[in-house]
C-alpha positions as a Markdown table, in Angstrom:
| # | Residue | x | y | z |
|---|---|---|---|---|
| 1 | Unk | 6.3 | 11.6 | -2.5 |
| 2 | Unk | 7.3 | 10.6 | 1.3 |
| 3 | Unk | 9.3 | 7.6 | 1.8 |
| 4 | Unk | 6.3 | 5.6 | 3.5 |
| 5 | Unk | 4.8 | 5.8 | 0.2 |
| 6 | Unk | 7.5 | 4.7 | -1.6 |
| 7 | Unk | 7.3 | 1.6 | 0.8 |
| 8 | Unk | 3.6 | 1.2 | 0.6 |
| 9 | Unk | 4.0 | 1.2 | -3.5 |
| 10 | Unk | 7.2 | -0.9 | -3.8 |
| 11 | Unk | 4.9 | -3.6 | -0.8 |
| 12 | Unk | 2.3 | -3.5 | -3.2 |
| 13 | Unk | 4.4 | -4.4 | -6.5 |
| 14 | Unk | 5.8 | -7.5 | -4.2 |
| 15 | Unk | 2.7 | -8.7 | -3.6 |
| 16 | Unk | 1.5 | -8.3 | -7.2 |
| 17 | Unk | 4.8 | -9.9 | -7.8 |
| 18 | Unk | 3.9 | -13.1 | -5.6 |
| 19 | Unk | 0.4 | -13.6 | -6.7 |
| 20 | Unk | 2.2 | -14.5 | -10.1 |
| 21 | Unk | 4.0 | -17.3 | -8.1 |
| 22 | Unk | 1.3 | -18.4 | -6.2 |
| 23 | Unk | -1.9 | -18.0 | -7.9 |
| 24 | Unk | -3.6 | -20.1 | -5.3 |
| 25 | Unk | -3.2 | -17.9 | -2.9 |
| 26 | Unk | -4.7 | -14.8 | -4.7 |
| 27 | Unk | -7.1 | -14.0 | -2.0 |
| 28 | Unk | -4.1 | -13.4 | 0.6 |
| 29 | Unk | -2.2 | -11.1 | -1.6 |
| 30 | Unk | -5.7 | -9.2 | -2.6 |
| 31 | Unk | -6.5 | -8.4 | 0.9 |
| 32 | Unk | -2.7 | -7.5 | 1.9 |
| 33 | Unk | -2.7 | -5.1 | -1.5 |
| 34 | Unk | -5.9 | -3.5 | -0.2 |
| 35 | Unk | -4.2 | -3.0 | 3.1 |
| 36 | Unk | -1.4 | -1.4 | 1.6 |
| 37 | Unk | -3.5 | 1.1 | -0.4 |
| 38 | Unk | -5.7 | 2.1 | 2.7 |
| 39 | Unk | -2.2 | 3.3 | 4.5 |
| 40 | Unk | -0.9 | 5.2 | 1.4 |
| 41 | Unk | -4.4 | 6.7 | 1.4 |
| 42 | Unk | -4.1 | 7.6 | 5.1 |
| 43 | Unk | -0.9 | 8.9 | 4.5 |
| 44 | Unk | -1.9 | 11.3 | 1.7 |
| 45 | Unk | -4.7 | 12.3 | 4.0 |
| 46 | Unk | -2.4 | 13.3 | 6.8 |
| 47 | Unk | 0.0 | 14.8 | 4.7 |
| 48 | Unk | -3.3 | 17.2 | 3.3 |
| 49 | Unk | -4.1 | 17.9 | 6.7 |
| 50 | Unk | -0.9 | 18.8 | 8.0 |
| 51 | Unk | -0.3 | 20.9 | 4.8 |
| 52 | Unk | -3.5 | 22.9 | 5.7 |
| 53 | Unk | -2.4 | 23.9 | 9.2 |
| 54 | Unk | 1.1 | 24.9 | 7.8 |
| 55 | Unk | -0.9 | 27.4 | 5.7 |
| 56 | Unk | -3.0 | 28.4 | 8.7 |
Protein backbone atom coordinates (compact mmCIF):
# COMPACT_ATOMS: atom_id res chain seq x y z
CA UNK A 1 0.00 0.00 0.00
CA UNK A 2 1.34 3.40 -0.89
CA UNK A 3 1.86 6.23 1.53
CA UNK A 4 -0.95 8.17 -0.15
CA UNK A 5 -3.52 5.43 0.43
CA UNK A 6 -2.36 5.08 4.03
CA UNK A 7 -2.86 8.82 4.44
CA UNK A 8 -6.41 8.49 3.09
CA UNK A 9 -7.09 5.70 5.59
CA UNK A 10 -5.85 7.88 8.45
CA UNK A 11 -8.02 10.80 7.35
CA UNK A 12 -11.07 8.53 7.09
CA UNK A 13 -10.39 7.25 10.61
CA UNK A 14 -10.06 10.83 11.91
CA UNK A 15 -13.42 11.74 10.39
CA UNK A 16 -15.03 8.68 11.96
CA UNK A 17 -13.59 9.67 15.35
CA UNK A 18 -14.86 13.24 14.96
CA UNK A 19 -18.38 11.95 14.32
CA UNK A 20 -18.34 10.56 17.87
CA UNK A 21 -17.38 13.97 19.25
CA UNK A 22 -19.71 16.06 17.09
CA UNK A 23 -22.69 13.89 16.12
CA UNK A 24 -24.65 16.98 15.00
CA UNK A 25 -22.09 17.45 12.20
CA UNK A 26 -22.13 13.83 11.07
CA UNK A 27 -23.32 14.74 7.57
CA UNK A 28 -20.26 16.98 7.09
CA UNK A 29 -17.85 14.27 8.16
CA UNK A 30 -19.63 11.70 5.99
CA UNK A 31 -19.11 13.97 2.98
CA UNK A 32 -15.41 14.17 3.83
CA UNK A 33 -15.25 10.39 4.20
CA UNK A 34 -16.86 9.95 0.78
CA UNK A 35 -14.27 12.32 -0.69
CA UNK A 36 -11.34 10.49 0.91
CA UNK A 37 -12.71 7.15 -0.30
CA UNK A 38 -13.03 8.57 -3.82
CA UNK A 39 -9.42 9.79 -3.74
CA UNK A 40 -8.27 6.40 -2.46
CA UNK A 41 -10.09 4.66 -5.34
CA UNK A 42 -8.53 7.04 -7.86
CA UNK A 43 -5.09 6.25 -6.44
CA UNK A 44 -5.74 2.51 -6.78
CA UNK A 45 -6.95 3.00 -10.35
CA UNK A 46 -3.85 4.98 -11.31
CA UNK A 47 -1.61 2.35 -9.69
CA UNK A 48 -3.30 -0.34 -11.77
CA UNK A 49 -2.82 1.67 -14.96
CA UNK A 50 0.83 2.35 -14.13
CA UNK A 51 1.45 -1.32 -13.39
CA UNK A 52 -0.16 -2.34 -16.69
CA UNK A 53 1.99 0.16 -18.59
CA UNK A 54 5.12 -1.18 -16.91
CA UNK A 55 4.27 -4.69 -18.06
CA UNK A 56 3.69 -3.61 -21.67
